[in-house]
XYZ file of C-alpha atoms in Angstrom:
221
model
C 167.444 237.691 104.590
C 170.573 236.857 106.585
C 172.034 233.233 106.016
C 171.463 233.333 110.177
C 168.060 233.561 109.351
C 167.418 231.184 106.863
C 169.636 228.866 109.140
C 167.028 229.288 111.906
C 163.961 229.205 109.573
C 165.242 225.227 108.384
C 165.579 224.494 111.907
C 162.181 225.332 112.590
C 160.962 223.988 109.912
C 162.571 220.438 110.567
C 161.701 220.532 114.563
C 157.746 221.006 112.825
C 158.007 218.030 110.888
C 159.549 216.192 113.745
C 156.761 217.318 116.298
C 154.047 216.447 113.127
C 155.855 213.052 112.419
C 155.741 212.436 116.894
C 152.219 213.268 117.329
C 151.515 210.421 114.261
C 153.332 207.970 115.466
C 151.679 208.780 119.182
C 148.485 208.617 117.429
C 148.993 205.096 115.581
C 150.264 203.697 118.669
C 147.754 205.049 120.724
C 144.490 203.781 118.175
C 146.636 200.041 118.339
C 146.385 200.002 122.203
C 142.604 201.099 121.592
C 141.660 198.009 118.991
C 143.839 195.682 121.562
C 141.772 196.421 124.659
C 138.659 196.171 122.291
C 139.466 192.670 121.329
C 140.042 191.420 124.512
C 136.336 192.280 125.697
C 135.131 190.702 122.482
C 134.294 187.200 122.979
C 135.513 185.154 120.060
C 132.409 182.855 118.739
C 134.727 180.519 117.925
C 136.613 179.648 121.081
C 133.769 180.591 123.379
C 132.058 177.654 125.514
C 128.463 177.091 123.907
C 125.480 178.669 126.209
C 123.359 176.015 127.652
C 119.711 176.807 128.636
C 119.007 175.127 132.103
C 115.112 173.893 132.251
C 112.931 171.108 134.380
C 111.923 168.629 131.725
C 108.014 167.550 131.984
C 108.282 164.049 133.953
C 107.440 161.522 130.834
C 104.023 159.651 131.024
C 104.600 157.084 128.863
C 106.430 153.538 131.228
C 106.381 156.239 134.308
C 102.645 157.334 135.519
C 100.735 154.470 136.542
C 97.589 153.828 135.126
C 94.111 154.689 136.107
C 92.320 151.561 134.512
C 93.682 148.426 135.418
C 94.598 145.999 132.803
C 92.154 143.246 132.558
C 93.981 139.865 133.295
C 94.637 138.026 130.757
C 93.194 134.826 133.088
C 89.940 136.660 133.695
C 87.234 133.828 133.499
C 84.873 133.920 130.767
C 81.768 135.034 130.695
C 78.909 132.305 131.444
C 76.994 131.070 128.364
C 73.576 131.767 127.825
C 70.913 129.285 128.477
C 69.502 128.338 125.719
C 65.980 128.268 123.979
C 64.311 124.836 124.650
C 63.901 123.023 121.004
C 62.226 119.948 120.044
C 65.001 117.512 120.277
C 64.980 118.457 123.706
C 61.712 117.824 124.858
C 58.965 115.326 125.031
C 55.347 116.166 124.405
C 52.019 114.438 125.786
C 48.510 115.810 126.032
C 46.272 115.213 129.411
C 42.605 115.806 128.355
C 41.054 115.102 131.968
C 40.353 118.489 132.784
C 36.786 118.019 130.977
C 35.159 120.261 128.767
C 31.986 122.827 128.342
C 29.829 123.976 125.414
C 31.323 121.619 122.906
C 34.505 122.342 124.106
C 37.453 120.340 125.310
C 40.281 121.822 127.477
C 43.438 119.840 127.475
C 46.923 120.412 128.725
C 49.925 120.500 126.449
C 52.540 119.027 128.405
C 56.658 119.035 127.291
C 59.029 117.572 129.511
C 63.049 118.530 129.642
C 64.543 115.766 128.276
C 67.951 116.630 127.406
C 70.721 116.934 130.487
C 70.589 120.760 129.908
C 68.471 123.836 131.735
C 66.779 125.273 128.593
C 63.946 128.523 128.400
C 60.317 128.612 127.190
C 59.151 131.681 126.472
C 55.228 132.210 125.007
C 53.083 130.488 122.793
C 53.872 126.905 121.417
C 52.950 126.742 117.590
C 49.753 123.478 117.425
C 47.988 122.162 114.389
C 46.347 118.865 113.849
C 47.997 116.545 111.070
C 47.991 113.203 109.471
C 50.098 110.562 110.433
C 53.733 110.928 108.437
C 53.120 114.501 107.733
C 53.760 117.898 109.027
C 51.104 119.527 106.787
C 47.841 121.403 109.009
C 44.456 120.144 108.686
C 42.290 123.078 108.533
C 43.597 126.307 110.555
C 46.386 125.813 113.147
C 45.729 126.758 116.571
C 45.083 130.537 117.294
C 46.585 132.306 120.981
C 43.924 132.943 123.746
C 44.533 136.369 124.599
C 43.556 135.336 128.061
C 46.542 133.164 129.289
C 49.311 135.240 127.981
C 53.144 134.616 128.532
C 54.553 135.915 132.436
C 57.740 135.377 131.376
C 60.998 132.856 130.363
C 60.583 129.823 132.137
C 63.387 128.145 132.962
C 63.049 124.257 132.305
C 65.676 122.366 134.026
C 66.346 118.345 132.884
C 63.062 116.185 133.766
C 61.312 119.526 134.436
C 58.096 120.075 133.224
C 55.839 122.986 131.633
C 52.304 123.161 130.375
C 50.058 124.812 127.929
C 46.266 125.075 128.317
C 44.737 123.800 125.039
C 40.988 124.058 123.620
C 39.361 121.531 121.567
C 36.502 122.344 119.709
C 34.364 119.630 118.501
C 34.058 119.597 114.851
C 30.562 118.753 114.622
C 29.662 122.519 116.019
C 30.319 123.867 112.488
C 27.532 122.842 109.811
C 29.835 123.633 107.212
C 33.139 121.662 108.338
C 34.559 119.238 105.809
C 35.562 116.453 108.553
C 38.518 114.896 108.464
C 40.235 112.837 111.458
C 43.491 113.574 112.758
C 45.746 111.044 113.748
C 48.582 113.621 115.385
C 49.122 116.877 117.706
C 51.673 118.448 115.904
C 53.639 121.003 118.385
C 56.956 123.417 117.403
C 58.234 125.131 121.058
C 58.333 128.697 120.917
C 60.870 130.553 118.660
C 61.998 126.545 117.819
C 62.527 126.054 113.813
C 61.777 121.580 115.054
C 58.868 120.296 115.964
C 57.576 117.174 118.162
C 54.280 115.454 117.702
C 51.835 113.589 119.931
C 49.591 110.771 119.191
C 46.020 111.723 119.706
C 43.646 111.410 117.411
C 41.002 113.779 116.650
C 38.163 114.979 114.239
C 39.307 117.891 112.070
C 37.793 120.064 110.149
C 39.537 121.029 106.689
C 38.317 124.154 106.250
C 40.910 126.591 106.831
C 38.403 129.532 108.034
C 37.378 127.146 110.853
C 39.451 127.300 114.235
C 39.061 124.132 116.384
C 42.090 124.989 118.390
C 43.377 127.804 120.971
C 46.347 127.881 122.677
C 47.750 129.467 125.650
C 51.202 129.873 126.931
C 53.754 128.138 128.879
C 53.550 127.708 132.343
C 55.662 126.366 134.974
């Protein structure tokens, strides 16, 4: 080989290695511009505004929605008391034994009388038994309840206002067997009362306690 040749085969040679070196550095600058233009569409988490989701919040209920059921007032007026059951203290007793009698039998009428300044209720049968003056202790069997005149209902006594009981005597001597014994008192506890009132009236008793001399009946205006 000529040194003409050889001469031309460097140049070539070099002019390659300048065209490989070119299309490199064309390449490297070429993938740069690519990355740039990548990171510019890339939003960077750390300098981006925050996303905010928009929504209608639920109206609050609680200091906003008026309610259905009124608040009492705290000046309401109270309630009205009961009236209360009529008790011994309250009342005065007496016996009217005028209405006369049949068979052996005499019908009297309990009487009670609203004494305090108070409306108070009788409802049903008074409680009767005869007794000894000074005590509260029955002679013989206490009155029993005549089915016939039962209770119509609360009676409502009002001060000075009266109510009445119908109330059967039997006379002692009707029973051969009766231990006699005479009673100086009427002793009377209201209905439902715990007290008791007593009426002067004496009687003949019997002590036997399987003898009944009295029935009683209930209240009546």
């Amino acid at each position: 080989m000529t040194s003409s040749q050889n001469s031309q085969q460097r140049r070539n040679s070099s002019m390659k290695r300048g065209k490989s070196a070119f299309l490199a550095v064309t390449a490297i600058i070429g993938l740069s511009a690519v990355l740039t233009g990548c990171g510019q569409g890339t939003t960077n988490p750390a300098t981006s505004s925050p996303v905010t989701t928009s929504s209608a919040a639920a109206p609050s209920t609680a200091g906003t929605t008026p309610s259905s059921t009124p608040t009492p007032s705290s000046q309401s007026p109270s309630a009205p008391a009961e009236t209360a059951l009529c008790t011994a203290a309250s009342l005065q007793g007496s016996l009217d034994d005028s209405g006369g009698g049949a068979a052996g039998s005499i019908y009297m009428k309990l009487i009670v009388k609203n004494t305090s300044g108070t409306t108070c209720i009788l409802d049903g049968y008074p409680g009767v038994s005869l007794i000894k003056s000074g005590t509260i202790t029955p002679i013989g069997e206490p009155a029993v309840r005549d089915p016939q005149a039962p209770s119509s209902g609360p009676i409502s006594l009002a001060p000075d206002q009266s109510a009445s009981a119908v109330l059967r005597y039997t006379q002692a001597g009707n029973y051969q067997n009766c231990t006699q014994m005479t009673a100086d008192e009427v002793l009377v506890y209201p209905p439902s009362a715990t007290d008791y009132l007593s009426i002067v009236h004496p009687l003949t008793a019997c002590s036997n306690t399987d003898i009944a001399l009295l029935q009683i009946g209930a209240f009546a205006p």
